[in-house]
PDB file of C-alpha atoms and ligand atoms in Angstrom:
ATOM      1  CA  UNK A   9     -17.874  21.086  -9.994  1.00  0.00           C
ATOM      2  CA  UNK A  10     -15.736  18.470 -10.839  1.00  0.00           C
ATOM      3  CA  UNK A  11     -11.934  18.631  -9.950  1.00  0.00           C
ATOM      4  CA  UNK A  12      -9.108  17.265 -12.584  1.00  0.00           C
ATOM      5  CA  UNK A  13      -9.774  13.754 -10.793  1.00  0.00           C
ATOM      6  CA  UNK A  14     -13.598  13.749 -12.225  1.00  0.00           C
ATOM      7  CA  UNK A  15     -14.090  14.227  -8.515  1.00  0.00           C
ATOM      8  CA  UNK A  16     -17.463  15.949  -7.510  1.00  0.00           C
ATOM      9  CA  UNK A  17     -15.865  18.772  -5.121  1.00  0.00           C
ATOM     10  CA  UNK A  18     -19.345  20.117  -4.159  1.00  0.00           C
ATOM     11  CA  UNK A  19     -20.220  16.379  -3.141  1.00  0.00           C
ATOM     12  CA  UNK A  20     -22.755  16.951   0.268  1.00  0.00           C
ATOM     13  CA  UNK A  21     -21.410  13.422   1.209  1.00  0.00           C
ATOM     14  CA  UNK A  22     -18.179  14.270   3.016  1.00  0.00           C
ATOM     15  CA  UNK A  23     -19.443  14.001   6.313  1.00  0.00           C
ATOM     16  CA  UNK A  24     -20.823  10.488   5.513  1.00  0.00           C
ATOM     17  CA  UNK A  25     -17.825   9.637   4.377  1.00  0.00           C
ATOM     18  CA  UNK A  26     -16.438  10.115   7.995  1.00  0.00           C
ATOM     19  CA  UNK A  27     -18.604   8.048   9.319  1.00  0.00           C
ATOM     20  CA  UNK A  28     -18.112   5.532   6.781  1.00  0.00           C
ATOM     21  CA  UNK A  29     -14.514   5.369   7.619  1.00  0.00           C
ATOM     22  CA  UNK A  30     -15.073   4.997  11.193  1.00  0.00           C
ATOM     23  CA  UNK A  31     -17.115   1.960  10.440  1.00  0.00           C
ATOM     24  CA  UNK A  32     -14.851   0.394   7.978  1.00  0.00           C
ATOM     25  CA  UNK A  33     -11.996   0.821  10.819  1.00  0.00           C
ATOM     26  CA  UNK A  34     -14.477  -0.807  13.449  1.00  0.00           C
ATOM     27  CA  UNK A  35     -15.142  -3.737  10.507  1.00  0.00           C
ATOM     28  CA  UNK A  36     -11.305  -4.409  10.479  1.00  0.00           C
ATOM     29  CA  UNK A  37     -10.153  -3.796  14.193  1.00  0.00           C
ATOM     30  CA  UNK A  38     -10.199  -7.287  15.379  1.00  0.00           C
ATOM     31  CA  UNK A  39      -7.583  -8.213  12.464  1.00  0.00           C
ATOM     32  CA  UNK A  40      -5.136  -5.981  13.828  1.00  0.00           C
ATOM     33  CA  UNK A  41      -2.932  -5.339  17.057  1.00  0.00           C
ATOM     34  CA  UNK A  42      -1.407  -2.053  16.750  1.00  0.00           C
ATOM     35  CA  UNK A  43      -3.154   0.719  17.531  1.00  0.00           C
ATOM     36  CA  UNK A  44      -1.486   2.875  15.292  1.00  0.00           C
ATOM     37  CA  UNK A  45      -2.528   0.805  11.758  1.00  0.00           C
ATOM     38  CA  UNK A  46      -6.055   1.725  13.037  1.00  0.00           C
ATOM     39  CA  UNK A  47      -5.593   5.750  13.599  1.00  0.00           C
ATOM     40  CA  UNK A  48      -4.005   5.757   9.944  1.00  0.00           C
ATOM     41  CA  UNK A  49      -6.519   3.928   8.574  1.00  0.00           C
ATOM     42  CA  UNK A  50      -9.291   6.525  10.277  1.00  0.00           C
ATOM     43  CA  UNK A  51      -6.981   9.124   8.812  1.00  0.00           C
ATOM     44  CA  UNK A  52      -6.316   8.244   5.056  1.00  0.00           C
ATOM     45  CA  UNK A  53      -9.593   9.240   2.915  1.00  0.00           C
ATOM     46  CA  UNK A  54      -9.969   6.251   1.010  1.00  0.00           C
ATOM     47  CA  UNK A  55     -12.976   7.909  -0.733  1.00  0.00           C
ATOM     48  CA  UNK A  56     -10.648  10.277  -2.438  1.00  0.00           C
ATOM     49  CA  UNK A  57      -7.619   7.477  -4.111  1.00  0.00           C
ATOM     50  CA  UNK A  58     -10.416   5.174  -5.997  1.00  0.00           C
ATOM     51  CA  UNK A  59     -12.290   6.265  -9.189  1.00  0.00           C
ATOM     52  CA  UNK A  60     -15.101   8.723  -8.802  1.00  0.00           C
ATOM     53  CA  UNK A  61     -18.090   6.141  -9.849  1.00  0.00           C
ATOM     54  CA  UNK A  62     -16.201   3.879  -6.956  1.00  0.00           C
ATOM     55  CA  UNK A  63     -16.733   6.347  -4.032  1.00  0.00           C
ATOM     56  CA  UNK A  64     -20.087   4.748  -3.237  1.00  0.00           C
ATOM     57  CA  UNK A  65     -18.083   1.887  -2.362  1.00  0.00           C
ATOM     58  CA  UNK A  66     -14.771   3.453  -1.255  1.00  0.00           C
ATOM     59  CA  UNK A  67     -15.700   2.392   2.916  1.00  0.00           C
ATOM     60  CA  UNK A  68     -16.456  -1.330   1.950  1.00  0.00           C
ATOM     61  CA  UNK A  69     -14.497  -3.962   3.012  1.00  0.00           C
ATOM     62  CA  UNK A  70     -13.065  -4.881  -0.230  1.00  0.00           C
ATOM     63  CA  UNK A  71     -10.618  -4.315  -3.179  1.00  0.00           C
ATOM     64  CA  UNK A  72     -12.082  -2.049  -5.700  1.00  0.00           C
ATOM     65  CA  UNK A  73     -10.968  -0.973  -9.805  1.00  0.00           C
ATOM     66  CA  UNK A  74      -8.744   1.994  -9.793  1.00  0.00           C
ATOM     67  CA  UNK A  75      -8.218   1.456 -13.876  1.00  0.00           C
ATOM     68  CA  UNK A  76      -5.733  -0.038 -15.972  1.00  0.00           C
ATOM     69  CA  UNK A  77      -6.639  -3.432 -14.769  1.00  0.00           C
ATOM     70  CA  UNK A  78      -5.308  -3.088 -11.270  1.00  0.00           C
ATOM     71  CA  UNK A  79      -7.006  -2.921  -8.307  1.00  0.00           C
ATOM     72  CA  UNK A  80      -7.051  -1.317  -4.647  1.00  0.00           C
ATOM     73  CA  UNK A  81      -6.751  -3.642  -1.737  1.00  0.00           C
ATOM     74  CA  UNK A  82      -9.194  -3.981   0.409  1.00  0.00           C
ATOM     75  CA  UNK A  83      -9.170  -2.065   3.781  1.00  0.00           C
ATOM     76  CA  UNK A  84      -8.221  -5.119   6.138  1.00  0.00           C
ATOM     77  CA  UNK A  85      -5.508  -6.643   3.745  1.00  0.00           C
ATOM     78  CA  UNK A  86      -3.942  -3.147   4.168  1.00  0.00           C
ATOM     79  CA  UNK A  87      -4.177  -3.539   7.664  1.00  0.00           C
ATOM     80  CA  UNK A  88      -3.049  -6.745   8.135  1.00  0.00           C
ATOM     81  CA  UNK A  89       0.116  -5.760   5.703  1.00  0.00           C
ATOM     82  CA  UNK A  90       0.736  -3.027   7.950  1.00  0.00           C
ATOM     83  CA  UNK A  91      -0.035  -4.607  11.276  1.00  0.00           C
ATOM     84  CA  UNK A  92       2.376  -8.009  10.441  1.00  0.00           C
ATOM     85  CA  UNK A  93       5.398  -4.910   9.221  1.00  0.00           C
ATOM     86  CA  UNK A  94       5.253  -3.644  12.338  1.00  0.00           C
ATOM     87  CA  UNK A  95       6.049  -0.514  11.417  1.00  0.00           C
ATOM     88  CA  UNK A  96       7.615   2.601  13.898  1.00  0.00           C
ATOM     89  CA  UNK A  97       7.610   5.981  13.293  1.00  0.00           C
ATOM     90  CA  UNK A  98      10.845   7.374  11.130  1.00  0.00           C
ATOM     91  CA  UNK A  99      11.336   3.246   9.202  1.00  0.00           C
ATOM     92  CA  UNK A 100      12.214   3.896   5.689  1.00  0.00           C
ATOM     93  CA  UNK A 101       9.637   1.967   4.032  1.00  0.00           C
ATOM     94  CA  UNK A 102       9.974   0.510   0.195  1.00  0.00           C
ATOM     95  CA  UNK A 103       7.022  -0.348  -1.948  1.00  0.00           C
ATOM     96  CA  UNK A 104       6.077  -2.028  -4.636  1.00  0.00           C
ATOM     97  CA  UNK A 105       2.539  -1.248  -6.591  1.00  0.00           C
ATOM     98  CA  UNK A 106       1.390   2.323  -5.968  1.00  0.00           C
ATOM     99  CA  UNK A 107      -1.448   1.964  -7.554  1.00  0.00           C
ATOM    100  CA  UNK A 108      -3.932   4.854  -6.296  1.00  0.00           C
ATOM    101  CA  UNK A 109      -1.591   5.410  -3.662  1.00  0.00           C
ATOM    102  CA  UNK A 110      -3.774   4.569  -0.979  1.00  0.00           C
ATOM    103  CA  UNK A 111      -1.538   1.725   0.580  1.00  0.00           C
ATOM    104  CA  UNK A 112       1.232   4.300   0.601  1.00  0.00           C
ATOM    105  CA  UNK A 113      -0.414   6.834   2.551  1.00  0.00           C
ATOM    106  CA  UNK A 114      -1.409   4.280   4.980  1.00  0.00           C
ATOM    107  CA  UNK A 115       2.000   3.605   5.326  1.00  0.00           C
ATOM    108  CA  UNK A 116       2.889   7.252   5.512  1.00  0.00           C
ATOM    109  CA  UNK A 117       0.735   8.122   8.311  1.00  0.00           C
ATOM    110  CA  UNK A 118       2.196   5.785  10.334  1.00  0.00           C
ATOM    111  CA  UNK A 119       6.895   6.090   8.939  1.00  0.00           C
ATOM    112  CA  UNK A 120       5.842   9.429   7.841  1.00  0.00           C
ATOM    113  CA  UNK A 121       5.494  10.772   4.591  1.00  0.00           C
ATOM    114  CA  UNK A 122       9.123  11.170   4.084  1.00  0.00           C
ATOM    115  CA  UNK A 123      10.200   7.504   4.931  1.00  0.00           C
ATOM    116  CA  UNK A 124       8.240   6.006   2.124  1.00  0.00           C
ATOM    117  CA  UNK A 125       9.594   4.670  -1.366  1.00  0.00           C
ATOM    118  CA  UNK A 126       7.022   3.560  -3.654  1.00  0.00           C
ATOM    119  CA  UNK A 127       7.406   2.142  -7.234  1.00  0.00           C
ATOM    120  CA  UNK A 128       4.366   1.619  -9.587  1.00  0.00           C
ATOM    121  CA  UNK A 129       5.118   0.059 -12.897  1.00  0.00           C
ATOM    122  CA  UNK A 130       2.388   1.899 -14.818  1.00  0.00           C
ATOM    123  CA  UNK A 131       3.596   5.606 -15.243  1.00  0.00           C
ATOM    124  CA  UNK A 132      -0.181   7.170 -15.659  1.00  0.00           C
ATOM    125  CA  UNK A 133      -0.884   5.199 -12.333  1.00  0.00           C
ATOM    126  CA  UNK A 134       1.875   7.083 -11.068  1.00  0.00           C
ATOM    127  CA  UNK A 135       1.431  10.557 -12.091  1.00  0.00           C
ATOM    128  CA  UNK A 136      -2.131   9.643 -10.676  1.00  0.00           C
ATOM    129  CA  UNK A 137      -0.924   9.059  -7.679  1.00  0.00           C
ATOM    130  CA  UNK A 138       1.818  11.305  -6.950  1.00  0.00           C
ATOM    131  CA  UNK A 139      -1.044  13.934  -7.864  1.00  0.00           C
ATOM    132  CA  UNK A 140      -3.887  12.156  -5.326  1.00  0.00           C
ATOM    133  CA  UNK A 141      -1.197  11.796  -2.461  1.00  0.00           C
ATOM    134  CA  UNK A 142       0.443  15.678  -3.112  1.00  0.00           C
ATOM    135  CA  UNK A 143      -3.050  17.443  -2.538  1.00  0.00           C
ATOM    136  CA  UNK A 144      -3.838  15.378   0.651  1.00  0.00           C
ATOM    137  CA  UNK A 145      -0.654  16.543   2.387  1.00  0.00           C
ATOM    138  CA  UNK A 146       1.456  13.015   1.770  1.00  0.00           C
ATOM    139  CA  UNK A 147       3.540  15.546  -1.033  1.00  0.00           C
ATOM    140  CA  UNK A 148       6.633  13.930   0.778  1.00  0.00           C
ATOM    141  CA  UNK A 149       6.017  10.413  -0.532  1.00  0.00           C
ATOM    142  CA  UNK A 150       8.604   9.960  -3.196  1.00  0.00           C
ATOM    143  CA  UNK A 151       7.083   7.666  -6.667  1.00  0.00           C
ATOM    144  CA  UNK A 152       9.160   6.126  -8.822  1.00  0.00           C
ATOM    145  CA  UNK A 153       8.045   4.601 -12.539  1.00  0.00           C
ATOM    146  CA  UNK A 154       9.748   1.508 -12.850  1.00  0.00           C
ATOM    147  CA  UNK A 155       9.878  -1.981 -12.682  1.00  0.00           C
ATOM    148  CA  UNK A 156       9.298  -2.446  -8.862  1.00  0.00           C
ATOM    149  CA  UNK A 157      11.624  -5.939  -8.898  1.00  0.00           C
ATOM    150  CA  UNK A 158      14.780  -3.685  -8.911  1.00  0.00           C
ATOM    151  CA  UNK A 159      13.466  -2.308  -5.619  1.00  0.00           C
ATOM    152  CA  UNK A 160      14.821   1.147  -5.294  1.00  0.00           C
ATOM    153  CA  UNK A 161      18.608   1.530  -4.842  1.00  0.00           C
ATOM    154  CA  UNK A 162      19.403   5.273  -4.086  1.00  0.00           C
ATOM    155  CA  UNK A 163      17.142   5.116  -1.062  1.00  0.00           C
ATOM    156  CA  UNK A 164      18.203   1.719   0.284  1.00  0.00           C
ATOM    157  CA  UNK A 165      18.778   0.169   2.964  1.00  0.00           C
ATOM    158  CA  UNK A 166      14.895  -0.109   4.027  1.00  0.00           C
ATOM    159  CA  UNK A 167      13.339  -1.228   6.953  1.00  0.00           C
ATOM    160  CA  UNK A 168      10.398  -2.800   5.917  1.00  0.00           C
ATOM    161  CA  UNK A 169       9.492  -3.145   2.146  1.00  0.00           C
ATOM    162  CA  UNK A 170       5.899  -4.941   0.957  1.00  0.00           C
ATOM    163  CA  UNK A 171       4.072  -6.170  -2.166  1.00  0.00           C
ATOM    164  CA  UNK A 172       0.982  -5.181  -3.256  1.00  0.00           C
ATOM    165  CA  UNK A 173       1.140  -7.000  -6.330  1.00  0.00           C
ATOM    166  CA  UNK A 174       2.088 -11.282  -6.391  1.00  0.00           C
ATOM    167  CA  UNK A 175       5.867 -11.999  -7.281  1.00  0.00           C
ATOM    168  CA  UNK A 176       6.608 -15.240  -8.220  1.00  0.00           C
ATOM    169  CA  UNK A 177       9.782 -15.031  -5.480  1.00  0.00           C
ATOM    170  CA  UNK A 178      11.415 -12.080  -3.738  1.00  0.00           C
ATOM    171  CA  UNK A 179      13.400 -10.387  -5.913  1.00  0.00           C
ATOM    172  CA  UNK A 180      17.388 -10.588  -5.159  1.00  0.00           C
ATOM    173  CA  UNK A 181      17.655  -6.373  -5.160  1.00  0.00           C
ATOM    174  CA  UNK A 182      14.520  -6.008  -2.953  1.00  0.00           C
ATOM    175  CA  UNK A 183      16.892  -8.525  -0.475  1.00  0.00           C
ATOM    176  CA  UNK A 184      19.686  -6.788  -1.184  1.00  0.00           C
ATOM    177  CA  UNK A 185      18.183  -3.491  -0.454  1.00  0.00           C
ATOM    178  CA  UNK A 186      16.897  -4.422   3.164  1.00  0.00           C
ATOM    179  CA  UNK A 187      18.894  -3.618   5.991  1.00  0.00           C
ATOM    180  CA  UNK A 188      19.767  -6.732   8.222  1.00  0.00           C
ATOM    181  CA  UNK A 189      17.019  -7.398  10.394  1.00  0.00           C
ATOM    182  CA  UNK A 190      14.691  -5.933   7.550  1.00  0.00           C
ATOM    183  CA  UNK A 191      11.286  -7.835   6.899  1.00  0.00           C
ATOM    184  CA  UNK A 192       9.622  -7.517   3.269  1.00  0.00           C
ATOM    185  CA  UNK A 193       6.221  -8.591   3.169  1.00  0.00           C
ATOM    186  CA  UNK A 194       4.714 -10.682  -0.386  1.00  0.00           C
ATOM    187  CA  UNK A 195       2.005 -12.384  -1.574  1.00  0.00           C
ATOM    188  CA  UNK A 196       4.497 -14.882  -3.650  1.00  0.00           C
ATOM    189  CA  UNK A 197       3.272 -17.734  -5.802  1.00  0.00           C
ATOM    190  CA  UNK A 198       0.998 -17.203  -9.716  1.00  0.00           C
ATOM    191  CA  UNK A 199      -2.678 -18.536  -9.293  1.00  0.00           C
ATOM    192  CA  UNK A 200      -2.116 -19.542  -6.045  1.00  0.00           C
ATOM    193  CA  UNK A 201      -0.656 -17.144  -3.485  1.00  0.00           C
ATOM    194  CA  UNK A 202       0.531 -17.206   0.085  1.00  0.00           C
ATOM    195  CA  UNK A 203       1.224 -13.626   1.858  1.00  0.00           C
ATOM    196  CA  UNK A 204       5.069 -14.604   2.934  1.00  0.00           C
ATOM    197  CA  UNK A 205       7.390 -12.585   5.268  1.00  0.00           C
ATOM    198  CA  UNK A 206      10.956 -12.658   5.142  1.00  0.00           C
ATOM    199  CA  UNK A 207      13.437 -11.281   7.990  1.00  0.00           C
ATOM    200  CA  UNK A 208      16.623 -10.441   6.192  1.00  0.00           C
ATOM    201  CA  UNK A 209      19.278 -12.475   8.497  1.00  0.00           C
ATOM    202  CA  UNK A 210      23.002 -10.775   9.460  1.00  0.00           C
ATOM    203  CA  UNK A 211      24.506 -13.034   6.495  1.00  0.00           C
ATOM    204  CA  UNK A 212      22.076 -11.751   4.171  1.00  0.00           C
ATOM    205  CA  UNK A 213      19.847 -14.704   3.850  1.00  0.00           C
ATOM    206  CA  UNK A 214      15.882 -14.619   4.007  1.00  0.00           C
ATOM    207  CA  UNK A 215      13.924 -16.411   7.105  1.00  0.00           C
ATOM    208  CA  UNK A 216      10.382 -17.012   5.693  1.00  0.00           C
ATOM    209  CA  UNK A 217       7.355 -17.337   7.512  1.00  0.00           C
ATOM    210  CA  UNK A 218       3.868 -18.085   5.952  1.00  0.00           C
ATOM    211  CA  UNK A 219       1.106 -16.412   6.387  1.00  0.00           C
ATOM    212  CA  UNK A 220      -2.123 -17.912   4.711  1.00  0.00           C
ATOM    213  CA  UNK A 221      -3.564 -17.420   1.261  1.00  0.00           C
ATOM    214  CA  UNK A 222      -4.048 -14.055  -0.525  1.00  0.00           C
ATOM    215  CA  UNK A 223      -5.044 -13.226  -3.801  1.00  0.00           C
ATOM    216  CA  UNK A 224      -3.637 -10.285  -5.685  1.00  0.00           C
ATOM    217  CA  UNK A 225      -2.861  -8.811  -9.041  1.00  0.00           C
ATOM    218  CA  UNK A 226      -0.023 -10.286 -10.886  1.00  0.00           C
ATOM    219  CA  UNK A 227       3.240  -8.686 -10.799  1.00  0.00           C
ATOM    220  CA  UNK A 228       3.658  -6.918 -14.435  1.00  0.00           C
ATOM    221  CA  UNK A 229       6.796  -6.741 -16.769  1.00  0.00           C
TER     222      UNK A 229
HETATM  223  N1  SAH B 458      -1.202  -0.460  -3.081  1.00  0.00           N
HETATM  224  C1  SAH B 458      -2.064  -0.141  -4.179  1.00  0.00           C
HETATM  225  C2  SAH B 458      -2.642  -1.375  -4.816  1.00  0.00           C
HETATM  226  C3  SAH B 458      -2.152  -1.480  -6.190  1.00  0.00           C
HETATM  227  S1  SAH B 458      -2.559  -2.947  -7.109  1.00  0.00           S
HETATM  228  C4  SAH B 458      -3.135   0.839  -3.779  1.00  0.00           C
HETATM  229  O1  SAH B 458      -3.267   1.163  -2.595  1.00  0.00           O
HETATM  230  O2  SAH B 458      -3.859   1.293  -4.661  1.00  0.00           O
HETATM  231  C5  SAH B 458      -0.930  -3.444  -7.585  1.00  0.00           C
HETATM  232  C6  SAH B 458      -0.143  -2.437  -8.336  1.00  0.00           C
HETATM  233  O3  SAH B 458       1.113  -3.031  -8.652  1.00  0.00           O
HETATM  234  C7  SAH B 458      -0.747  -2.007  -9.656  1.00  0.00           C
HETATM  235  O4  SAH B 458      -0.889  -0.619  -9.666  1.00  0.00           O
HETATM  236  C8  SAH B 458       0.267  -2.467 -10.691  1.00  0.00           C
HETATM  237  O5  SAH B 458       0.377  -1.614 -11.816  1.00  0.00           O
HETATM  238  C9  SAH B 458       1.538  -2.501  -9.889  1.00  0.00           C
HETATM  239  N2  SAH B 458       2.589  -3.352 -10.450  1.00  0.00           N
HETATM  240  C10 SAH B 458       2.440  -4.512 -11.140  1.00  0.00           C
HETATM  241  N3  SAH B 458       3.626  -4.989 -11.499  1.00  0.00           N
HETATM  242  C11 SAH B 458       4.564  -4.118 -11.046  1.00  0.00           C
HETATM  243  C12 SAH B 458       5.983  -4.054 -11.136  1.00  0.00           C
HETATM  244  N4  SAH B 458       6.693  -4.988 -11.781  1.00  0.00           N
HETATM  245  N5  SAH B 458       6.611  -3.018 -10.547  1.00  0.00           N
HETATM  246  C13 SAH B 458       5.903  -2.037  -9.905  1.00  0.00           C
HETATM  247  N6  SAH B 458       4.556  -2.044  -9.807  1.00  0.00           N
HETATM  248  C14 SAH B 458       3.896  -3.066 -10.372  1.00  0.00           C
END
């Protein structure tokens, strides 16, 4: 049987799948320092966010088609997002690119559910993944269809707020919208891209650090 997803729900894999995951996690472990980006990354079931034909795949270490053009990230540029945020328990997170939702459940596992802000640009990607993320218990995770360069105002000031698409520069309302002290995370620049991190100073400023080249999707709009 096949749910609305064209997921095979009688699929004899599922246990594989957890062993997969543990793999992928061992694959990735030496990019990243907090323990915590690991459990959530043995928790979220990447399997079940990427296309059904992608399952196969959904435990390699790479970025895989989710439709419409975009893509997932792969599992240790996730980690290495999360890992360089820092993230604690109860941040209110904003991001930008939903995609599948994957990167937001990540995210979720670790703020909780309730903390994160997502905004996807493509509304079916959206309703996709508001529906993924609902029926594997990260309901809380509040979507937005927009344009993800006007950040996300009514839930502001954030703690931490990441890319997952390239921006040729931070947006002013994403800086606006951090709380002093606040570090967004980007891969900024067109062909060529360098994942930067900004620390929002007390004047409002940004401090940017650089932190080797990326490659992602293009910002869209
Ligand atoms: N984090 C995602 C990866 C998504 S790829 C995941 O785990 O699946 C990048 C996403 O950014 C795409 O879904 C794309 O549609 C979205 N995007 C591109 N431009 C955008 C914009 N201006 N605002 C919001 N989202 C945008």
């Amino acid at each position: 049987m096949f749910d609305r997803f064209g997921r095979d729900t009688d699929d004899p894999d599922v246990g594989d799948f957890t062993a997969a995951r543990e793999r992928m996690v061992q694959t990735v472990s030496h990019r990243v320092d907090d323990e915590r980006v690991l459990d959530a990354l043995e928790s979220v079931p990447r399997h079940e966010f990427v296309p059904a034909d992608r399952r196969g795949n959904a435990y390699a270490d790479r970025p895989l088609p989710i439709g419409d053009g975009q893509t997932i990230s792969a599992p240790h540029m996730v980690a290495i997002m999360a890992d360089r945020l820092a993230l604690e328990p109860g941040d209110e997170v904003l991001e930008i690119g939903t995609g599948c939702g994957y990167h937001a459940a990540v995210t979720a596992e670790i703020v909780g559910p309730e903390h994160v802000y997502t905004v996807e640009y493509s509304a079916d990607l959206a309703e996709l993944a508001r529906e993924t993320l609902a029926a594997l218990g990260y309901g809380e995770v509040s979507v937005r269809t927009g344009d993800g360069r006007d950040g996300w105002a009514e839930h502001a000031p954030y703690d931490a707020a990441y890319f997952t698409c390239a921006t040729p520069s931070i947006p002013d309302p994403v800086r606006e919208q951090l709380r002093p002290g606040g570090t967004v995370l980007a891969p900024v620049g067109t062909s060529h891209q360098t994942l930067v991190e900004a620390t929002k100073r007390d004047e409002g400023s940004l401090d940017r650090s650089e932190h080797g080249a990326v490659r992602f999707v293009q910002l869209r709009g």
